[in-house]
PDB file of C-alpha atoms in Angstrom:
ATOM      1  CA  UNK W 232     113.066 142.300  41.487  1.00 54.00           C
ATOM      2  CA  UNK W 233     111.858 139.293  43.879  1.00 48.00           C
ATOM      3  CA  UNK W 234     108.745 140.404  43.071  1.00 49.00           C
ATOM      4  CA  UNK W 235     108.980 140.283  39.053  1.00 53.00           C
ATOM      5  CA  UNK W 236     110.601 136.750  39.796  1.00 50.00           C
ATOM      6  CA  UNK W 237     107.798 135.249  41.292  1.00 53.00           C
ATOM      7  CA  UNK W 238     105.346 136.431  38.718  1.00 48.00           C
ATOM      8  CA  UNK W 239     107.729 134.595  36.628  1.00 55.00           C
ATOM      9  CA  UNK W 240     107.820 131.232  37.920  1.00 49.00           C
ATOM     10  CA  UNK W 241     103.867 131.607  38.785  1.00 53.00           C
ATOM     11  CA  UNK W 242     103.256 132.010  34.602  1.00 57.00           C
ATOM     12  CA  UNK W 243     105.710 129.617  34.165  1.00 57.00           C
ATOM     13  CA  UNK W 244     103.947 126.749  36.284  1.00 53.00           C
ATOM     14  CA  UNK W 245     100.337 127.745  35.351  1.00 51.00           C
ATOM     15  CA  UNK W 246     101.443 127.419  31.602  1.00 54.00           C
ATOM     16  CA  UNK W 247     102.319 123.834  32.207  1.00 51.00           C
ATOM     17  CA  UNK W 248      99.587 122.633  34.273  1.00 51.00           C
ATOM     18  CA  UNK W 249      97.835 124.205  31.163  1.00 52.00           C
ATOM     19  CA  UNK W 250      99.701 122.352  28.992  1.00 49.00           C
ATOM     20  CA  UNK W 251      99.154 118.896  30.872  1.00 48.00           C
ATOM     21  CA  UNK W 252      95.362 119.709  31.256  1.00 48.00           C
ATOM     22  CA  UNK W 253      95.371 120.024  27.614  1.00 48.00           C
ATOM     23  CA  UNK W 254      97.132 117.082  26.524  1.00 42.00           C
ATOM     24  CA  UNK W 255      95.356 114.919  29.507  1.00 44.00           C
ATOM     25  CA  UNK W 256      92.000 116.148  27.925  1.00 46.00           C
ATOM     26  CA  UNK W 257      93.706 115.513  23.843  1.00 45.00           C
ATOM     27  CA  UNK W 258      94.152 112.077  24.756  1.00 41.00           C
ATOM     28  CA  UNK W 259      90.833 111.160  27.121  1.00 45.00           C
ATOM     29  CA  UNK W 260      90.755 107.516  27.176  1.00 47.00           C
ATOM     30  CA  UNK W 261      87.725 105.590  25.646  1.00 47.00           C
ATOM     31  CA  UNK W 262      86.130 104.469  28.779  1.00 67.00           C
ATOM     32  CA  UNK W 263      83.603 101.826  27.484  1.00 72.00           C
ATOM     33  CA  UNK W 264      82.186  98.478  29.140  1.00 75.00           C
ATOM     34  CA  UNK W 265      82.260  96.212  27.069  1.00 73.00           C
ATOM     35  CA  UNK W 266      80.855  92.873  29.811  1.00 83.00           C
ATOM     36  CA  UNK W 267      77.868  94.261  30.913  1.00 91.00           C
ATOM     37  CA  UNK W 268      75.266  91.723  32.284  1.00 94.00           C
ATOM     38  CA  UNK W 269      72.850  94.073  33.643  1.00 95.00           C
ATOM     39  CA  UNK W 270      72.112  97.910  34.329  1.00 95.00           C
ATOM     40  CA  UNK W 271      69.790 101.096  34.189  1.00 96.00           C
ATOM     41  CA  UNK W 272      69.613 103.417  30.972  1.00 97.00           C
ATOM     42  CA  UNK W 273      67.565 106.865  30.813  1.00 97.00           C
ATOM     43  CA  UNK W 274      67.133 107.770  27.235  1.00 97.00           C
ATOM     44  CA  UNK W 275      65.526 110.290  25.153  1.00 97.00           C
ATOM     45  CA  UNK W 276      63.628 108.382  22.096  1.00 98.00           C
ATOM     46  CA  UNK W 277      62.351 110.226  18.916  1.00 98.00           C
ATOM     47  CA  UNK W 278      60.032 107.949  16.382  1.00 98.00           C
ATOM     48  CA  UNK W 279      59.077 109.526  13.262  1.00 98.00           C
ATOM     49  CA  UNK W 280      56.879 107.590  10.983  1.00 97.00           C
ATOM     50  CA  UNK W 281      57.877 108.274   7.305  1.00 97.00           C
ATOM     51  CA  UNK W 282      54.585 108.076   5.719  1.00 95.00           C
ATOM     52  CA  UNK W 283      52.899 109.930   7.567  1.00 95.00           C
ATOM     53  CA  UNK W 284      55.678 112.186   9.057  1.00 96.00           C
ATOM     54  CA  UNK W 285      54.514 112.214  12.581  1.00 96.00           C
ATOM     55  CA  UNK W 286      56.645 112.885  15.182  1.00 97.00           C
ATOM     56  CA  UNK W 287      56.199 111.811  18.615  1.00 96.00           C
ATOM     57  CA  UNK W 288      59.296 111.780  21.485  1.00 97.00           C
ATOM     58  CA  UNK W 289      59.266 110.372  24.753  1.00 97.00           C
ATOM     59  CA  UNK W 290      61.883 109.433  27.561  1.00 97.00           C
ATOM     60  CA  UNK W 291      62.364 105.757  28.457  1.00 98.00           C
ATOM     61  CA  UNK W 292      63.579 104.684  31.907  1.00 97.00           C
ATOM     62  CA  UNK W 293      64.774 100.945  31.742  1.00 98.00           C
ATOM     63  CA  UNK W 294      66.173  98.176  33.599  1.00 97.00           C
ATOM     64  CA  UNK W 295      67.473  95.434  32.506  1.00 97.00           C
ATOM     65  CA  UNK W 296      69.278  92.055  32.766  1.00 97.00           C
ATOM     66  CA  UNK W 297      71.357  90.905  29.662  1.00 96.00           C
ATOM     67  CA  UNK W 298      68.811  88.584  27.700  1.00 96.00           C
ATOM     68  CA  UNK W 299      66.978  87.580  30.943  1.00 96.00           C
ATOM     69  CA  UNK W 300      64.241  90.245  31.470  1.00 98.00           C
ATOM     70  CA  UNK W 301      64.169  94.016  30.686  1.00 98.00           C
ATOM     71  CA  UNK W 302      61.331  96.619  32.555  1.00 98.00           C
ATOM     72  CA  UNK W 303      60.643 100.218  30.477  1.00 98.00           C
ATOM     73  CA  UNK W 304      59.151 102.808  32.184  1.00 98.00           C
ATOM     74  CA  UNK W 305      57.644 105.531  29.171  1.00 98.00           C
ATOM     75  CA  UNK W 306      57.023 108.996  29.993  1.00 98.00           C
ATOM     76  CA  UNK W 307      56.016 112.055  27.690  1.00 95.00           C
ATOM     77  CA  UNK W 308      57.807 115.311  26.892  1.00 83.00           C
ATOM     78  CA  UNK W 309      55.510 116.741  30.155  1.00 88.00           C
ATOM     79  CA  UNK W 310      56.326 114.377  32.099  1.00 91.00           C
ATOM     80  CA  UNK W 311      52.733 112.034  31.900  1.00 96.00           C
ATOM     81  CA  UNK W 312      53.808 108.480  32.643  1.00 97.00           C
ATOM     82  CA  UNK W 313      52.742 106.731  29.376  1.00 98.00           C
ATOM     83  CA  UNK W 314      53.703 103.300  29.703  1.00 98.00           C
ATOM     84  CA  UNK W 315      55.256 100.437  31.508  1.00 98.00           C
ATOM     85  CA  UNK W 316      56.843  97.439  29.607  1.00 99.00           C
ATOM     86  CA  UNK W 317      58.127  94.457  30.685  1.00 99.00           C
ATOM     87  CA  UNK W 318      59.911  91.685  28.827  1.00 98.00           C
ATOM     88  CA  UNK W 319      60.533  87.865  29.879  1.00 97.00           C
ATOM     89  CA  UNK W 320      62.135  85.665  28.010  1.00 95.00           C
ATOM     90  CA  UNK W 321      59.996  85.011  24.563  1.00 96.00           C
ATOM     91  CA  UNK W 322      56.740  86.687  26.435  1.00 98.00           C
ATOM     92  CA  UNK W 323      55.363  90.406  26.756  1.00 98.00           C
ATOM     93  CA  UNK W 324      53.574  92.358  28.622  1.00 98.00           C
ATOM     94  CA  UNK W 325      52.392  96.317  29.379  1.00 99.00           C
ATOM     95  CA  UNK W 326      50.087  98.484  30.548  1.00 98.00           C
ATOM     96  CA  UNK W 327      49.427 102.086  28.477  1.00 98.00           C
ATOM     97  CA  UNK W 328      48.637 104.453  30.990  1.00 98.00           C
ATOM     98  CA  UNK W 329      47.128 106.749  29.120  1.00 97.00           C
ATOM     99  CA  UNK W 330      44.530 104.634  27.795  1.00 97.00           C
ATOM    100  CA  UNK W 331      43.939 102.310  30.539  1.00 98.00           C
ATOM    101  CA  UNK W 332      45.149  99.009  28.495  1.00 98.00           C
ATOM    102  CA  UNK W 333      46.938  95.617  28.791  1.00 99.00           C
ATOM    103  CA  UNK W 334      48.428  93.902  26.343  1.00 99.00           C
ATOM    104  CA  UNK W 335      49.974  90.743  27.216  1.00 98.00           C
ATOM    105  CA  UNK W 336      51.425  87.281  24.853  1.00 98.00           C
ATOM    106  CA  UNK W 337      54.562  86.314  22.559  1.00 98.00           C
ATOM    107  CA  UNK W 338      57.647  87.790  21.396  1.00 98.00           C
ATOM    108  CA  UNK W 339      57.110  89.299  17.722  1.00 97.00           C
ATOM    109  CA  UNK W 340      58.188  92.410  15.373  1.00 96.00           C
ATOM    110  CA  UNK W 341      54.613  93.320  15.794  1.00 96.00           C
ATOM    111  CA  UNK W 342      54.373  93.503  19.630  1.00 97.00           C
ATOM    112  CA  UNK W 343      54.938  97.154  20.362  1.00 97.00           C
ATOM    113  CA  UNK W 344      53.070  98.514  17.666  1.00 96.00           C
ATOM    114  CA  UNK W 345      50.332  99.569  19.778  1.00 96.00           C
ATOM    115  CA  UNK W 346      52.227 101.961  21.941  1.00 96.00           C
ATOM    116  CA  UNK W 347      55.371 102.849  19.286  1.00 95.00           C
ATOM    117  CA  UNK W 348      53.235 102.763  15.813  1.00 95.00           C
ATOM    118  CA  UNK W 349      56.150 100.754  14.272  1.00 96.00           C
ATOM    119  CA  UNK W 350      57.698  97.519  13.842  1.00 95.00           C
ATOM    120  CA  UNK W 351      60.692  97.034  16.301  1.00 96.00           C
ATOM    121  CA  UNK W 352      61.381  93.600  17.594  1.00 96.00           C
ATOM    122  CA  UNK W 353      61.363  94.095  21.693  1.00 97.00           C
ATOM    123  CA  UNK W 354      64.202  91.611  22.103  1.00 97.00           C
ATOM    124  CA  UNK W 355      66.718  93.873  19.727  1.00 97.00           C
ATOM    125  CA  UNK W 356      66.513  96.327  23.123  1.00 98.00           C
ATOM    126  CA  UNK W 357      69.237  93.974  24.581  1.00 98.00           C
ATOM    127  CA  UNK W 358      72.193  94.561  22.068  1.00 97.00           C
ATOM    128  CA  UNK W 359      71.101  97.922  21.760  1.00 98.00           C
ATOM    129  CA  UNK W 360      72.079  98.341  24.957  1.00 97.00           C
ATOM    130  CA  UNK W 361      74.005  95.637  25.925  1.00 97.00           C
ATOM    131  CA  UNK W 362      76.326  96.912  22.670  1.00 97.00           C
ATOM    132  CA  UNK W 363      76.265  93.390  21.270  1.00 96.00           C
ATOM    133  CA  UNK W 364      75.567  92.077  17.932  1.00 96.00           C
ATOM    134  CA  UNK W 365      72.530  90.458  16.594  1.00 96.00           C
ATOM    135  CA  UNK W 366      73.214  87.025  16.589  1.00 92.00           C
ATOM    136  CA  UNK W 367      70.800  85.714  13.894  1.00 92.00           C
ATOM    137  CA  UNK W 368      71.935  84.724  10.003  1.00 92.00           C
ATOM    138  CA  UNK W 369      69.687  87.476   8.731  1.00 95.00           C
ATOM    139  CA  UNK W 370      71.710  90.343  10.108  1.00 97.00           C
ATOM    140  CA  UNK W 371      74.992  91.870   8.871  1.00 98.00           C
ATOM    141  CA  UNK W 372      77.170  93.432  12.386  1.00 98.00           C
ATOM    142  CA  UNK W 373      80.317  95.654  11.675  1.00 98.00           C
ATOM    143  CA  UNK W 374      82.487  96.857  15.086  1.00 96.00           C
ATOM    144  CA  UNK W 375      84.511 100.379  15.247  1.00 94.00           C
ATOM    145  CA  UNK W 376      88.108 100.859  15.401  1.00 92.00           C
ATOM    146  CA  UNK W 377      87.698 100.137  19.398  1.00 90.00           C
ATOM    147  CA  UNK W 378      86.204  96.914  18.467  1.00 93.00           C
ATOM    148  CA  UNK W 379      82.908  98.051  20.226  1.00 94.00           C
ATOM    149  CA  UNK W 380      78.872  96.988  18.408  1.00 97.00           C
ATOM    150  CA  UNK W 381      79.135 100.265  14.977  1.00 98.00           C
ATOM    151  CA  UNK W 382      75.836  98.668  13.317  1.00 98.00           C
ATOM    152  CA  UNK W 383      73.948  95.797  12.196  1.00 98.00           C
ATOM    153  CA  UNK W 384      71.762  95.653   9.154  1.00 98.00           C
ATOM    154  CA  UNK W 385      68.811  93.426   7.250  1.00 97.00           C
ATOM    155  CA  UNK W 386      69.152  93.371   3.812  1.00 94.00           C
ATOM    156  CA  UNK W 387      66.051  91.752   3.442  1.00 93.00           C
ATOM    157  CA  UNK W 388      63.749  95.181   4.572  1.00 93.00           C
ATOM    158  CA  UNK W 389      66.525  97.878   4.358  1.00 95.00           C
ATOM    159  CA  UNK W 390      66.440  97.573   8.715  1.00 97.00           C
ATOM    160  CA  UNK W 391      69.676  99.209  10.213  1.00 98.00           C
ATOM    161  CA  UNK W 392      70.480  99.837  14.057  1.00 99.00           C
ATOM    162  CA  UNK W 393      73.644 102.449  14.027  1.00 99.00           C
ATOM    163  CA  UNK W 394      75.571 102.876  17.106  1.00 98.00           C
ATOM    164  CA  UNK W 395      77.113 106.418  17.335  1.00 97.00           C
ATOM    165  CA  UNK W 396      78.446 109.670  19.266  1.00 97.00           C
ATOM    166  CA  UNK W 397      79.936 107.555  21.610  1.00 95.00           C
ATOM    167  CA  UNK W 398      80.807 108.653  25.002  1.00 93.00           C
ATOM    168  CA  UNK W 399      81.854 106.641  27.574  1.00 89.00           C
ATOM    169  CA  UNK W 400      78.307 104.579  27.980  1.00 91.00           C
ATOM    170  CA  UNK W 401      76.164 107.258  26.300  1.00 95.00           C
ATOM    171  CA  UNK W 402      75.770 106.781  23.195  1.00 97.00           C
ATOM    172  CA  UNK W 403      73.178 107.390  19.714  1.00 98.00           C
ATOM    173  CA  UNK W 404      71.398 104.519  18.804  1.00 99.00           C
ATOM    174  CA  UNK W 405      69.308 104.495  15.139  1.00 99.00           C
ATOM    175  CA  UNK W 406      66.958 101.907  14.273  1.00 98.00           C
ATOM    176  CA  UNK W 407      65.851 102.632  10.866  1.00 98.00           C
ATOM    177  CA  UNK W 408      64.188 101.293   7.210  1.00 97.00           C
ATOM    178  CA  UNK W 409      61.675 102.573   4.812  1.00 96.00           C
ATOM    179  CA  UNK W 410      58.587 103.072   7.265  1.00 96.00           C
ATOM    180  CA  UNK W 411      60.079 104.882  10.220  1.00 98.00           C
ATOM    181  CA  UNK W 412      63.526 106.452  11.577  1.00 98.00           C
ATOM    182  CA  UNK W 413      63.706 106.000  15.159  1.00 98.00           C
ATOM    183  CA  UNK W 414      66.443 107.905  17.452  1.00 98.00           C
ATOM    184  CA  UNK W 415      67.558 106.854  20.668  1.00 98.00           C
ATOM    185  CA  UNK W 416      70.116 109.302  22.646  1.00 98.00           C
ATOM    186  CA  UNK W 417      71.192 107.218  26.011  1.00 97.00           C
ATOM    187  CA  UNK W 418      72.673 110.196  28.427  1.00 92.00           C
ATOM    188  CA  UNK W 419      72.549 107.694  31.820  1.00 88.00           C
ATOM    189  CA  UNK W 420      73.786 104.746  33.092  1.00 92.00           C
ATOM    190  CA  UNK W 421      74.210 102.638  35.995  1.00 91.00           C
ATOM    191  CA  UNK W 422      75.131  99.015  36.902  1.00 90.00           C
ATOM    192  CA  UNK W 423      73.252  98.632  39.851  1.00 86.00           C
ATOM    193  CA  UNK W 424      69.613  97.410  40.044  1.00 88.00           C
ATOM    194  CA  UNK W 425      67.455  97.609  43.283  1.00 88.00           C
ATOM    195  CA  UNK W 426      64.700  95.165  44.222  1.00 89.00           C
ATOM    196  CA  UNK W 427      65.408  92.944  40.648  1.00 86.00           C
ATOM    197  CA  UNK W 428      62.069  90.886  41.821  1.00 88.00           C
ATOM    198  CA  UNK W 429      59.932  94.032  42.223  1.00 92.00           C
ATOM    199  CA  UNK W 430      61.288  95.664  38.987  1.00 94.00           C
ATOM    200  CA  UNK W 431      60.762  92.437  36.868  1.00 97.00           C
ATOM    201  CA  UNK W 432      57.074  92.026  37.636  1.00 96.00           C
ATOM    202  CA  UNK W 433      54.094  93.792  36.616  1.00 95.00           C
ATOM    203  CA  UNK W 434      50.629  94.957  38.694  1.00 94.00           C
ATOM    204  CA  UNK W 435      47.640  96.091  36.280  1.00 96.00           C
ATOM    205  CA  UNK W 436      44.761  97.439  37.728  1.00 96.00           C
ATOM    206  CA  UNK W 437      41.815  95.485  37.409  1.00 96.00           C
ATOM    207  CA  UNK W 438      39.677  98.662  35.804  1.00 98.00           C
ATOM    208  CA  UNK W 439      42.460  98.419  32.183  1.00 98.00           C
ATOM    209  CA  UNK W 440      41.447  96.530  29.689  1.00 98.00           C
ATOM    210  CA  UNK W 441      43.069  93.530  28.229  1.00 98.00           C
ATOM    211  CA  UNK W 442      44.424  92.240  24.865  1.00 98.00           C
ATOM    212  CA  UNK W 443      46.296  89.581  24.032  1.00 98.00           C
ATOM    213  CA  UNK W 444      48.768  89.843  21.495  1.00 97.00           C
ATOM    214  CA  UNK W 445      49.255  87.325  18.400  1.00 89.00           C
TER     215      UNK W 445
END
């Protein structure tokens, strides 16, 4: 009898620990930062140029400090270290790896088209991960029902950045319009940097070859 007793109460308590797990996991908070000033993202980046259809995914390692500076490390699906990027302020610079290259000069939509293939303006990398609006008349920014960055869209050239599958900081980031479809899926981050003035600088070897951007 004691023994059919304590079987009871046992069910009886592990059905309501159940029960709270449940409801604790039902009503997970939305853990989001929303005054970030600086941090380190690994993300999983798939371009796909629509004329052509070509495909090419990579990882991206960055580091960055809200609208100050931002360092991407590229690497391929095997690993190969592809690229290093570094933006300051209105200026550019990085080295391809793979092709032993430099390019180095302004700020423009065109800048990264010799390592991506497309058109992406390097300085929208801050909001999109930041999870700020672009500030600039041009652009059209709507926020989710947590008040947190849901898109922001150019009329002009049919350009969209979506923010989506939130969770937590990880996140889906689109940048789209008529020439390519680009998909970002951020599964890391941190707030702390290391060595800021190491990360924030660039070494080239003298045998890579130089451009300068226009």
């Amino acid at each position: 009898m004691k023994k059919q007793c304590s079987v009871k109460v046992f069910s009886k308590i592990f059905l309501i620990l159940t029960t709270m797990l449940t409801v604790s996991c039902a009503t997970k908070p939305f853990v989001f930062s929303p005054n970030k000033v600086q941090g380190k993202w690994e993300a999983k980046v798939q371009i796909k140029e629509l004329d052509t259809g070509k495909v090419n995914v990579v990882r991206i390692d960055v580091v960055a400090k809200k609208d100050q500076a931002l360092r991407m490390e590229v690497s391929g699906t095997l690993g190969v270290h592809v690229a290093s990027v570094l933006l300051r302020g209105d200026q550019i610079e990085y080295a391809v790896h793979t092709q032993k290259r430099y390019f180095s000069g302004p700020v423009t939509e065109r800048s990264l088209r010799p390592l991506l293939h497309i058109q992406v303006e390097p300085r929208w990398f801050y909001p999109i991960f930041f999870d700020e609006p672009i500030n600039n008349k041009n652009w059209t920014c709507l926020r989710d029902q947590n008040q947190v960055i849901a898109s922001c869209e150019r009329l002009e050239d049919h350009l969209k950045i979506t923010w989506s599958e939130r969770e937590g900081e990880k996140k889906r980031v689109t940048v789209a319009n008529d020439q390519f479809d680009l998909q970002m899926v951020v599964k890391d981050f941190t707030t702390k940097v290391e060595a800021p003035e190491k990360v924030f600088s660039m070494q080239v070897p003298s045998s890579y070859k130089r451009y300068k951007l226009k």
